[in-house]
PDB file of C-alpha atoms in Angstrom:
ATOM      1  CA  UNK B   1     154.253  92.288  42.143  1.00 41.00           C
ATOM      2  CA  UNK B   2     156.253  90.498  39.991  1.00 41.00           C
ATOM      3  CA  UNK B   3     153.145  89.289  38.151  1.00 41.00           C
ATOM      4  CA  UNK B   4     152.263  92.802  37.975  1.00 45.00           C
ATOM      5  CA  UNK B   5     155.579  93.864  36.085  1.00 45.00           C
ATOM      6  CA  UNK B   6     155.005  90.872  33.925  1.00 44.00           C
ATOM      7  CA  UNK B   7     151.509  91.896  32.610  1.00 45.00           C
ATOM      8  CA  UNK B   8     152.655  95.666  32.440  1.00 46.00           C
ATOM      9  CA  UNK B   9     155.366  94.263  30.168  1.00 45.00           C
ATOM     10  CA  UNK B  10     153.380  92.193  27.980  1.00 46.00           C
ATOM     11  CA  UNK B  11     150.787  95.612  27.681  1.00 45.00           C
ATOM     12  CA  UNK B  12     154.060  97.319  26.290  1.00 44.00           C
ATOM     13  CA  UNK B  13     154.457  94.260  23.871  1.00 45.00           C
ATOM     14  CA  UNK B  14     151.296  94.660  22.443  1.00 47.00           C
ATOM     15  CA  UNK B  15     151.912  98.409  22.130  1.00 49.00           C
ATOM     16  CA  UNK B  16     155.152  97.927  20.548  1.00 50.00           C
ATOM     17  CA  UNK B  17     153.334  95.416  18.036  1.00 49.00           C
ATOM     18  CA  UNK B  18     150.804  98.075  17.107  1.00 50.00           C
ATOM     19  CA  UNK B  19     153.851 100.973  16.700  1.00 53.00           C
ATOM     20  CA  UNK B  20     155.672  98.510  14.605  1.00 53.00           C
ATOM     21  CA  UNK B  21     152.369  97.421  12.336  1.00 53.00           C
ATOM     22  CA  UNK B  22     151.760 101.566  12.212  1.00 66.00           C
ATOM     23  CA  UNK B  23     155.405 101.860  10.531  1.00 70.00           C
ATOM     24  CA  UNK B  24     155.117  99.105   8.257  1.00 79.00           C
ATOM     25  CA  UNK B  25     151.856 100.633   6.783  1.00 80.00           C
ATOM     26  CA  UNK B  26     153.312 104.120   6.319  1.00 82.00           C
ATOM     27  CA  UNK B  27     156.665 102.404   4.670  1.00 84.00           C
ATOM     28  CA  UNK B  28     154.424 100.636   2.141  1.00 85.00           C
ATOM     29  CA  UNK B  29     152.390 103.878   1.514  1.00 82.00           C
ATOM     30  CA  UNK B  30     155.287 105.757   0.487  1.00 84.00           C
ATOM     31  CA  UNK B  31     156.582 103.121  -1.291  1.00 86.00           C
ATOM     32  CA  UNK B  32     153.436 103.149  -3.043  1.00 87.00           C
ATOM     33  CA  UNK B  33     153.927 106.913  -3.650  1.00 84.00           C
ATOM     34  CA  UNK B  34     156.908 106.496  -5.230  1.00 83.00           C
ATOM     35  CA  UNK B  35     155.975 103.306  -7.355  1.00 84.00           C
ATOM     36  CA  UNK B  36     152.750 105.513  -8.732  1.00 82.00           C
ATOM     37  CA  UNK B  37     155.274 108.734  -9.446  1.00 77.00           C
ATOM     38  CA  UNK B  38     157.464 106.513 -11.617  1.00 76.00           C
ATOM     39  CA  UNK B  39     154.857 105.078 -12.926  1.00 77.00           C
ATOM     40  CA  UNK B  40     153.141 108.513 -14.222  1.00 72.00           C
ATOM     41  CA  UNK B  41     156.449 109.431 -15.321  1.00 66.00           C
ATOM     42  CA  UNK B  42     157.271 106.140 -17.487  1.00 69.00           C
ATOM     43  CA  UNK B  43     153.912 105.177 -19.051  1.00 68.00           C
ATOM     44  CA  UNK B  44     154.421 107.662 -22.225  1.00 61.00           C
ATOM     45  CA  UNK B  45     156.977 105.437 -23.172  1.00 60.00           C
ATOM     46  CA  UNK B  46     155.408 102.249 -22.290  1.00 65.00           C
ATOM     47  CA  UNK B  47     154.133 100.822 -25.806  1.00 61.00           C
ATOM     48  CA  UNK B  48     150.944  98.894 -24.522  1.00 71.00           C
ATOM     49  CA  UNK B  49     149.630 101.988 -22.579  1.00 67.00           C
ATOM     50  CA  UNK B  50     150.118 104.148 -25.432  1.00 63.00           C
ATOM     51  CA  UNK B  51     148.517 102.015 -27.735  1.00 65.00           C
ATOM     52  CA  UNK B  52     145.499 101.564 -25.091  1.00 71.00           C
ATOM     53  CA  UNK B  53     145.026 105.373 -24.732  1.00 68.00           C
ATOM     54  CA  UNK B  54     145.527 106.532 -28.081  1.00 61.00           C
ATOM     55  CA  UNK B  55     141.460 107.311 -28.684  1.00 61.00           C
ATOM     56  CA  UNK B  56     141.922 109.506 -25.160  1.00 62.00           C
ATOM     57  CA  UNK B  57     144.729 111.611 -26.542  1.00 57.00           C
ATOM     58  CA  UNK B  58     144.254 112.404 -30.041  1.00 53.00           C
ATOM     59  CA  UNK B  59     144.906 116.329 -29.200  1.00 51.00           C
ATOM     60  CA  UNK B  60     148.678 115.515 -28.363  1.00 56.00           C
ATOM     61  CA  UNK B  61     149.371 113.671 -31.394  1.00 57.00           C
ATOM     62  CA  UNK B  62     150.959 114.497 -34.307  1.00 59.00           C
ATOM     63  CA  UNK B  63     150.129 112.334 -37.424  1.00 61.00           C
ATOM     64  CA  UNK B  64     152.902 111.537 -39.560  1.00 61.00           C
ATOM     65  CA  UNK B  65     152.006 109.228 -42.806  1.00 62.00           C
ATOM     66  CA  UNK B  66     155.455 108.471 -43.831  1.00 63.00           C
ATOM     67  CA  UNK B  67     158.983 108.876 -42.407  1.00 57.00           C
ATOM     68  CA  UNK B  68     159.997 111.158 -45.420  1.00 57.00           C
ATOM     69  CA  UNK B  69     157.244 113.764 -44.705  1.00 64.00           C
ATOM     70  CA  UNK B  70     158.428 114.243 -40.973  1.00 70.00           C
ATOM     71  CA  UNK B  71     159.965 117.607 -41.709  1.00 82.00           C
ATOM     72  CA  UNK B  72     158.500 120.843 -39.642  1.00 85.00           C
ATOM     73  CA  UNK B  73     161.609 122.700 -41.841  1.00 89.00           C
ATOM     74  CA  UNK B  74     163.969 121.594 -44.684  1.00 91.00           C
ATOM     75  CA  UNK B  75     167.100 119.886 -43.679  1.00 91.00           C
ATOM     76  CA  UNK B  76     169.199 122.540 -45.180  1.00 93.00           C
ATOM     77  CA  UNK B  77     167.701 125.202 -42.631  1.00 94.00           C
ATOM     78  CA  UNK B  78     168.451 122.726 -40.049  1.00 94.00           C
ATOM     79  CA  UNK B  79     172.015 122.360 -41.288  1.00 95.00           C
ATOM     80  CA  UNK B  80     172.304 126.254 -42.051  1.00 96.00           C
ATOM     81  CA  UNK B  81     171.094 126.986 -38.165  1.00 95.00           C
ATOM     82  CA  UNK B  82     173.702 124.570 -36.835  1.00 96.00           C
ATOM     83  CA  UNK B  83     176.395 126.057 -38.490  1.00 96.00           C
ATOM     84  CA  UNK B  84     175.597 129.294 -37.827  1.00 96.00           C
ATOM     85  CA  UNK B  85     175.707 128.754 -34.087  1.00 97.00           C
ATOM     86  CA  UNK B  86     178.578 126.247 -34.121  1.00 97.00           C
ATOM     87  CA  UNK B  87     180.818 128.699 -36.107  1.00 96.00           C
ATOM     88  CA  UNK B  88     180.123 131.637 -33.604  1.00 96.00           C
ATOM     89  CA  UNK B  89     181.284 128.990 -30.725  1.00 96.00           C
ATOM     90  CA  UNK B  90     184.285 128.389 -32.465  1.00 96.00           C
ATOM     91  CA  UNK B  91     185.320 132.283 -33.161  1.00 94.00           C
ATOM     92  CA  UNK B  92     184.164 132.789 -29.190  1.00 94.00           C
ATOM     93  CA  UNK B  93     186.530 130.439 -28.037  1.00 92.00           C
ATOM     94  CA  UNK B  94     189.178 131.066 -30.779  1.00 91.00           C
ATOM     95  CA  UNK B  95     191.918 131.389 -28.667  1.00 88.00           C
ATOM     96  CA  UNK B  96     191.951 127.770 -27.367  1.00 90.00           C
ATOM     97  CA  UNK B  97     191.542 126.301 -31.000  1.00 93.00           C
ATOM     98  CA  UNK B  98     195.219 126.314 -31.576  1.00 91.00           C
ATOM     99  CA  UNK B  99     195.624 122.773 -31.955  1.00 93.00           C
ATOM    100  CA  UNK B 100     193.164 122.931 -34.279  1.00 94.00           C
ATOM    101  CA  UNK B 101     193.944 125.395 -36.433  1.00 92.00           C
ATOM    102  CA  UNK B 102     197.081 124.226 -37.248  1.00 92.00           C
ATOM    103  CA  UNK B 103     195.804 120.945 -39.115  1.00 93.00           C
ATOM    104  CA  UNK B 104     193.039 122.818 -40.966  1.00 93.00           C
ATOM    105  CA  UNK B 105     193.838 123.470 -44.471  1.00 93.00           C
ATOM    106  CA  UNK B 106     194.644 127.298 -45.351  1.00 93.00           C
ATOM    107  CA  UNK B 107     191.720 128.317 -46.921  1.00 91.00           C
ATOM    108  CA  UNK B 108     189.560 127.267 -43.519  1.00 92.00           C
ATOM    109  CA  UNK B 109     191.971 129.051 -41.305  1.00 90.00           C
ATOM    110  CA  UNK B 110     191.768 132.267 -43.613  1.00 89.00           C
ATOM    111  CA  UNK B 111     188.130 132.359 -43.323  1.00 89.00           C
ATOM    112  CA  UNK B 112     188.250 132.174 -39.331  1.00 90.00           C
ATOM    113  CA  UNK B 113     191.247 134.638 -39.044  1.00 84.00           C
ATOM    114  CA  UNK B 114     189.478 136.916 -41.398  1.00 83.00           C
ATOM    115  CA  UNK B 115     186.460 136.983 -39.180  1.00 79.00           C
ATOM    116  CA  UNK B 116     188.724 138.289 -36.500  1.00 76.00           C
ATOM    117  CA  UNK B 117     190.113 141.062 -38.400  1.00 66.00           C
ATOM    118  CA  UNK B 118     188.518 144.294 -38.555  1.00 49.00           C
ATOM    119  CA  UNK B 119     189.512 147.892 -39.865  1.00 37.00           C
ATOM    120  CA  UNK B 120     190.714 150.606 -37.725  1.00 40.00           C
ATOM    121  CA  UNK B 121     187.675 153.435 -38.667  1.00 43.00           C
ATOM    122  CA  UNK B 122     190.030 156.095 -39.083  1.00 43.00           C
ATOM    123  CA  UNK B 123     193.293 154.655 -40.360  1.00 43.00           C
ATOM    124  CA  UNK B 124     191.857 151.706 -42.392  1.00 47.00           C
ATOM    125  CA  UNK B 125     194.710 149.634 -40.993  1.00 45.00           C
ATOM    126  CA  UNK B 126     193.729 145.814 -39.989  1.00 46.00           C
ATOM    127  CA  UNK B 127     193.639 145.169 -36.263  1.00 45.00           C
ATOM    128  CA  UNK B 128     193.614 141.633 -34.825  1.00 50.00           C
ATOM    129  CA  UNK B 129     190.850 141.059 -32.263  1.00 51.00           C
ATOM    130  CA  UNK B 130     192.131 137.839 -30.860  1.00 48.00           C
ATOM    131  CA  UNK B 131     193.665 139.491 -28.131  1.00 49.00           C
ATOM    132  CA  UNK B 132     191.299 142.043 -27.891  1.00 53.00           C
ATOM    133  CA  UNK B 133     188.382 139.193 -27.808  1.00 58.00           C
ATOM    134  CA  UNK B 134     186.131 138.717 -24.581  1.00 72.00           C
ATOM    135  CA  UNK B 135     184.804 135.146 -24.037  1.00 84.00           C
ATOM    136  CA  UNK B 136     181.268 135.157 -23.603  1.00 92.00           C
ATOM    137  CA  UNK B 137     179.217 132.565 -22.171  1.00 94.00           C
ATOM    138  CA  UNK B 138     177.301 130.270 -24.562  1.00 96.00           C
ATOM    139  CA  UNK B 139     174.196 131.229 -24.030  1.00 95.00           C
ATOM    140  CA  UNK B 140     175.259 134.778 -25.112  1.00 96.00           C
ATOM    141  CA  UNK B 141     176.769 133.422 -27.971  1.00 96.00           C
ATOM    142  CA  UNK B 142     173.208 131.797 -29.023  1.00 97.00           C
ATOM    143  CA  UNK B 143     171.840 135.071 -28.478  1.00 97.00           C
ATOM    144  CA  UNK B 144     173.893 137.333 -30.339  1.00 96.00           C
ATOM    145  CA  UNK B 145     173.475 134.456 -33.262  1.00 96.00           C
ATOM    146  CA  UNK B 146     170.076 133.368 -33.414  1.00 95.00           C
ATOM    147  CA  UNK B 147     168.168 136.337 -31.250  1.00 96.00           C
ATOM    148  CA  UNK B 148     167.183 134.041 -28.176  1.00 96.00           C
ATOM    149  CA  UNK B 149     168.646 131.753 -25.318  1.00 96.00           C
ATOM    150  CA  UNK B 150     167.448 128.908 -23.371  1.00 95.00           C
ATOM    151  CA  UNK B 151     168.160 127.028 -20.268  1.00 93.00           C
ATOM    152  CA  UNK B 152     166.801 124.227 -17.793  1.00 91.00           C
ATOM    153  CA  UNK B 153     164.484 125.185 -15.238  1.00 90.00           C
ATOM    154  CA  UNK B 154     161.946 123.940 -13.209  1.00 86.00           C
ATOM    155  CA  UNK B 155     158.688 122.769 -15.427  1.00 80.00           C
ATOM    156  CA  UNK B 156     155.338 124.283 -14.743  1.00 75.00           C
ATOM    157  CA  UNK B 157     153.475 121.157 -15.504  1.00 70.00           C
ATOM    158  CA  UNK B 158     152.655 118.949 -12.159  1.00 69.00           C
ATOM    159  CA  UNK B 159     155.556 116.492 -11.070  1.00 67.00           C
ATOM    160  CA  UNK B 160     157.344 117.326 -14.302  1.00 68.00           C
ATOM    161  CA  UNK B 161     160.728 118.063 -13.310  1.00 80.00           C
ATOM    162  CA  UNK B 162     162.502 120.227 -15.326  1.00 87.00           C
ATOM    163  CA  UNK B 163     162.002 121.751 -18.198  1.00 89.00           C
ATOM    164  CA  UNK B 164     163.248 124.018 -21.080  1.00 92.00           C
ATOM    165  CA  UNK B 165     162.307 127.757 -21.423  1.00 93.00           C
ATOM    166  CA  UNK B 166     162.864 130.771 -23.783  1.00 94.00           C
ATOM    167  CA  UNK B 167     165.194 133.325 -20.713  1.00 94.00           C
ATOM    168  CA  UNK B 168     165.699 135.618 -23.524  1.00 95.00           C
ATOM    169  CA  UNK B 169     164.965 137.291 -26.900  1.00 95.00           C
ATOM    170  CA  UNK B 170     161.769 135.763 -29.120  1.00 93.00           C
ATOM    171  CA  UNK B 171     162.165 132.334 -31.143  1.00 93.00           C
ATOM    172  CA  UNK B 172     160.058 132.772 -34.536  1.00 92.00           C
ATOM    173  CA  UNK B 173     158.227 130.104 -36.164  1.00 89.00           C
ATOM    174  CA  UNK B 174     160.313 127.247 -37.702  1.00 89.00           C
ATOM    175  CA  UNK B 175     163.561 127.736 -35.824  1.00 93.00           C
ATOM    176  CA  UNK B 176     165.777 125.517 -34.300  1.00 94.00           C
ATOM    177  CA  UNK B 177     166.009 125.855 -30.397  1.00 94.00           C
ATOM    178  CA  UNK B 178     167.508 122.553 -29.242  1.00 95.00           C
ATOM    179  CA  UNK B 179     168.890 119.430 -29.722  1.00 95.00           C
ATOM    180  CA  UNK B 180     168.505 116.238 -28.268  1.00 95.00           C
ATOM    181  CA  UNK B 181     171.914 114.942 -26.871  1.00 96.00           C
ATOM    182  CA  UNK B 182     173.130 111.209 -26.014  1.00 96.00           C
ATOM    183  CA  UNK B 183     174.113 107.845 -27.378  1.00 96.00           C
ATOM    184  CA  UNK B 184     172.658 106.530 -30.574  1.00 94.00           C
ATOM    185  CA  UNK B 185     171.753 102.882 -30.500  1.00 94.00           C
ATOM    186  CA  UNK B 186     170.751 100.923 -33.269  1.00 92.00           C
ATOM    187  CA  UNK B 187     168.082  98.279 -32.515  1.00 88.00           C
ATOM    188  CA  UNK B 188     170.088  95.441 -32.145  1.00 90.00           C
ATOM    189  CA  UNK B 189     172.403  97.207 -29.814  1.00 92.00           C
ATOM    190  CA  UNK B 190     172.630  96.557 -26.334  1.00 90.00           C
ATOM    191  CA  UNK B 191     170.736  99.033 -24.144  1.00 92.00           C
ATOM    192  CA  UNK B 192     169.069  96.822 -21.206  1.00 90.00           C
ATOM    193  CA  UNK B 193     171.079  98.048 -18.028  1.00 91.00           C
ATOM    194  CA  UNK B 194     171.300 101.631 -19.195  1.00 91.00           C
ATOM    195  CA  UNK B 195     167.172 101.708 -19.928  1.00 88.00           C
ATOM    196  CA  UNK B 196     166.474 100.631 -16.132  1.00 87.00           C
ATOM    197  CA  UNK B 197     164.831 103.718 -14.708  1.00 83.00           C
ATOM    198  CA  UNK B 198     165.871 106.099 -17.441  1.00 90.00           C
ATOM    199  CA  UNK B 199     163.197 108.197 -18.373  1.00 87.00           C
ATOM    200  CA  UNK B 200     165.523 109.927 -21.363  1.00 92.00           C
ATOM    201  CA  UNK B 201     165.731 107.000 -24.140  1.00 91.00           C
ATOM    202  CA  UNK B 202     163.852 108.701 -27.275  1.00 90.00           C
ATOM    203  CA  UNK B 203     162.878 105.899 -30.322  1.00 87.00           C
ATOM    204  CA  UNK B 204     163.266 107.619 -33.745  1.00 87.00           C
ATOM    205  CA  UNK B 205     161.465 106.762 -36.677  1.00 82.00           C
ATOM    206  CA  UNK B 206     163.742 104.465 -37.806  1.00 83.00           C
ATOM    207  CA  UNK B 207     163.872 102.528 -34.736  1.00 85.00           C
ATOM    208  CA  UNK B 208     166.863 104.138 -33.745  1.00 90.00           C
ATOM    209  CA  UNK B 209     167.609 105.044 -29.672  1.00 92.00           C
ATOM    210  CA  UNK B 210     169.055 107.802 -28.033  1.00 94.00           C
ATOM    211  CA  UNK B 211     169.687 107.852 -24.618  1.00 95.00           C
ATOM    212  CA  UNK B 212     169.874 111.200 -23.292  1.00 95.00           C
ATOM    213  CA  UNK B 213     170.410 110.405 -19.407  1.00 95.00           C
ATOM    214  CA  UNK B 214     173.299 112.581 -18.328  1.00 95.00           C
ATOM    215  CA  UNK B 215     173.644 110.197 -14.909  1.00 95.00           C
ATOM    216  CA  UNK B 216     174.700 106.518 -14.232  1.00 94.00           C
ATOM    217  CA  UNK B 217     175.790 104.024 -16.964  1.00 95.00           C
ATOM    218  CA  UNK B 218     174.367 106.036 -19.725  1.00 96.00           C
ATOM    219  CA  UNK B 219     177.066 108.990 -18.873  1.00 96.00           C
ATOM    220  CA  UNK B 220     179.860 106.162 -18.437  1.00 96.00           C
ATOM    221  CA  UNK B 221     178.841 104.923 -21.720  1.00 96.00           C
ATOM    222  CA  UNK B 222     178.834 108.453 -23.799  1.00 97.00           C
ATOM    223  CA  UNK B 223     181.786 109.421 -22.373  1.00 96.00           C
ATOM    224  CA  UNK B 224     183.852 105.999 -23.302  1.00 95.00           C
ATOM    225  CA  UNK B 225     182.602 106.350 -26.807  1.00 94.00           C
ATOM    226  CA  UNK B 226     183.549 110.245 -26.897  1.00 94.00           C
ATOM    227  CA  UNK B 227     186.975 109.013 -25.911  1.00 93.00           C
ATOM    228  CA  UNK B 228     187.259 106.170 -28.442  1.00 93.00           C
ATOM    229  CA  UNK B 229     185.988 108.496 -31.317  1.00 92.00           C
ATOM    230  CA  UNK B 230     188.622 111.596 -30.885  1.00 92.00           C
ATOM    231  CA  UNK B 231     191.304 111.862 -33.551  1.00 92.00           C
ATOM    232  CA  UNK B 232     193.972 113.753 -32.166  1.00 92.00           C
ATOM    233  CA  UNK B 233     193.031 117.497 -31.543  1.00 94.00           C
ATOM    234  CA  UNK B 234     189.645 116.855 -33.271  1.00 95.00           C
ATOM    235  CA  UNK B 235     186.805 115.736 -30.931  1.00 95.00           C
ATOM    236  CA  UNK B 236     183.861 114.084 -32.772  1.00 94.00           C
ATOM    237  CA  UNK B 237     181.139 115.092 -30.343  1.00 95.00           C
ATOM    238  CA  UNK B 238     180.255 117.128 -27.301  1.00 96.00           C
ATOM    239  CA  UNK B 239     180.492 115.804 -23.821  1.00 96.00           C
ATOM    240  CA  UNK B 240     180.319 118.934 -21.666  1.00 96.00           C
ATOM    241  CA  UNK B 241     176.292 118.553 -21.808  1.00 97.00           C
ATOM    242  CA  UNK B 242     177.084 116.000 -19.194  1.00 97.00           C
ATOM    243  CA  UNK B 243     178.724 118.262 -16.646  1.00 94.00           C
ATOM    244  CA  UNK B 244     177.133 121.786 -15.652  1.00 89.00           C
ATOM    245  CA  UNK B 245     179.568 123.700 -17.853  1.00 91.00           C
ATOM    246  CA  UNK B 246     177.864 123.389 -20.937  1.00 94.00           C
ATOM    247  CA  UNK B 247     179.700 124.286 -24.464  1.00 95.00           C
ATOM    248  CA  UNK B 248     176.470 123.785 -26.854  1.00 96.00           C
ATOM    249  CA  UNK B 249     173.630 125.751 -25.554  1.00 96.00           C
ATOM    250  CA  UNK B 250     171.130 123.954 -27.826  1.00 96.00           C
ATOM    251  CA  UNK B 251     171.907 120.506 -25.796  1.00 96.00           C
ATOM    252  CA  UNK B 252     169.191 120.346 -23.761  1.00 95.00           C
ATOM    253  CA  UNK B 253     166.387 118.745 -25.947  1.00 93.00           C
ATOM    254  CA  UNK B 254     165.889 116.044 -23.416  1.00 93.00           C
ATOM    255  CA  UNK B 255     164.741 118.257 -20.942  1.00 92.00           C
ATOM    256  CA  UNK B 256     161.609 119.209 -23.082  1.00 90.00           C
ATOM    257  CA  UNK B 257     158.714 118.467 -21.638  1.00 83.00           C
ATOM    258  CA  UNK B 258     155.978 116.706 -23.641  1.00 77.00           C
ATOM    259  CA  UNK B 259     152.700 117.887 -24.183  1.00 75.00           C
ATOM    260  CA  UNK B 260     149.555 117.560 -22.342  1.00 71.00           C
ATOM    261  CA  UNK B 261     145.628 117.834 -22.446  1.00 70.00           C
ATOM    262  CA  UNK B 262     145.552 120.886 -20.684  1.00 73.00           C
ATOM    263  CA  UNK B 263     148.407 122.405 -22.538  1.00 75.00           C
ATOM    264  CA  UNK B 264     149.474 122.021 -26.021  1.00 78.00           C
ATOM    265  CA  UNK B 265     153.129 121.658 -27.367  1.00 82.00           C
ATOM    266  CA  UNK B 266     154.966 124.579 -28.926  1.00 87.00           C
ATOM    267  CA  UNK B 267     157.569 122.658 -30.124  1.00 88.00           C
ATOM    268  CA  UNK B 268     158.205 119.080 -32.464  1.00 87.00           C
ATOM    269  CA  UNK B 269     160.355 116.912 -32.559  1.00 87.00           C
ATOM    270  CA  UNK B 270     162.553 116.210 -36.148  1.00 89.00           C
ATOM    271  CA  UNK B 271     165.539 113.795 -36.917  1.00 89.00           C
ATOM    272  CA  UNK B 272     168.102 115.071 -38.818  1.00 90.00           C
ATOM    273  CA  UNK B 273     171.018 113.009 -40.230  1.00 90.00           C
ATOM    274  CA  UNK B 274     174.600 114.783 -40.197  1.00 91.00           C
ATOM    275  CA  UNK B 275     176.335 115.178 -43.375  1.00 91.00           C
ATOM    276  CA  UNK B 276     179.409 113.298 -44.046  1.00 88.00           C
ATOM    277  CA  UNK B 277     180.978 116.371 -45.409  1.00 91.00           C
ATOM    278  CA  UNK B 278     180.489 118.239 -41.863  1.00 94.00           C
ATOM    279  CA  UNK B 279     183.333 120.328 -40.806  1.00 96.00           C
ATOM    280  CA  UNK B 280     185.586 118.221 -38.620  1.00 95.00           C
ATOM    281  CA  UNK B 281     186.504 121.520 -36.474  1.00 96.00           C
ATOM    282  CA  UNK B 282     182.734 122.017 -35.502  1.00 97.00           C
ATOM    283  CA  UNK B 283     181.860 118.314 -34.938  1.00 95.00           C
ATOM    284  CA  UNK B 284     183.224 118.855 -31.201  1.00 97.00           C
ATOM    285  CA  UNK B 285     180.001 121.108 -30.601  1.00 97.00           C
ATOM    286  CA  UNK B 286     177.512 117.906 -31.598  1.00 96.00           C
ATOM    287  CA  UNK B 287     176.173 116.454 -28.388  1.00 96.00           C
ATOM    288  CA  UNK B 288     175.242 112.924 -29.926  1.00 95.00           C
ATOM    289  CA  UNK B 289     177.641 109.810 -30.365  1.00 94.00           C
ATOM    290  CA  UNK B 290     177.058 106.248 -31.705  1.00 94.00           C
ATOM    291  CA  UNK B 291     177.376 103.443 -29.803  1.00 94.00           C
ATOM    292  CA  UNK B 292     178.972 101.231 -32.595  1.00 90.00           C
ATOM    293  CA  UNK B 293     181.969 103.109 -34.365  1.00 78.00           C
ATOM    294  CA  UNK B 294     181.231 102.024 -38.182  1.00 65.00           C
ATOM    295  CA  UNK B 295     177.760 103.829 -38.091  1.00 60.00           C
ATOM    296  CA  UNK B 296     176.656 106.955 -39.094  1.00 59.00           C
ATOM    297  CA  UNK B 297     175.552 109.818 -36.526  1.00 58.00           C
ATOM    298  CA  UNK B 298     172.049 111.190 -36.203  1.00 59.00           C
ATOM    299  CA  UNK B 299     170.963 114.167 -34.621  1.00 61.00           C
ATOM    300  CA  UNK B 300     167.099 114.955 -33.179  1.00 57.00           C
ATOM    301  CA  UNK B 301     166.636 118.374 -33.188  1.00 59.00           C
ATOM    302  CA  UNK B 302     163.589 120.296 -31.536  1.00 57.00           C
ATOM    303  CA  UNK B 303     161.888 123.129 -33.596  1.00 55.00           C
ATOM    304  CA  UNK B 304     159.387 125.705 -32.919  1.00 53.00           C
ATOM    305  CA  UNK B 305     156.270 125.209 -35.255  1.00 45.00           C
TER     306      UNK B 305
END
């Protein structure tokens, strides 16, 4: 009886070993599947892989002979579109801009106040609309300004995660549709730890990098730089794109998916340097900030072809 029990125990141990082996095999396959998915998302940012596969993806490339020729639309048009949207956002949120208005020159202040004053149709008396102002959502402000609104939603591409969709209105050719937010790094600046497992790092033509990740270390770095550069009530950049309550509805460019062999791109990226004379009160809507304080800000816009 004792020997019989021992034999049964040994059989049970052998069976347990088989189950353990099977469990390790499943774990190994799951790990391989995760690594494969990560590689499929990352390979488009791996320079050796890109170099080896250029000849197989000619239809997905846009040839740019020189940095100065990488302009789908003129910088003046980009600046005009951004100023138009930012001013509309500023006026929409005018009741909360008291601290900024006090420090603005009278000429600029009067322009904003004039835009909020209308005349009564019968008495022709000026009516201040600040008290009557209804706060609109940023997406609605974008629709009223440029004629369309966009949002982040699940992409129609397989394993592409989220994408950016036009949810309302129509986007004409040559229109700025989004901005690529994030911390801007020069080539010599440290970005190793921020880049680990980060699919949102974009390399500009001049070698500068934009980290558009809204999570982890990238989020902490951006918030730190945002607080560093603030001048009194004037914010030098927008950090609401890191939250669910986005202040600038254009700041979703990092979620615009690349084209594939099956689906051609309907937008192109274009670099844009913010001019030094950009209105101080509107910098609160810029979704980019420099990692180093003594460098010039760069924006990365997305425009329809």
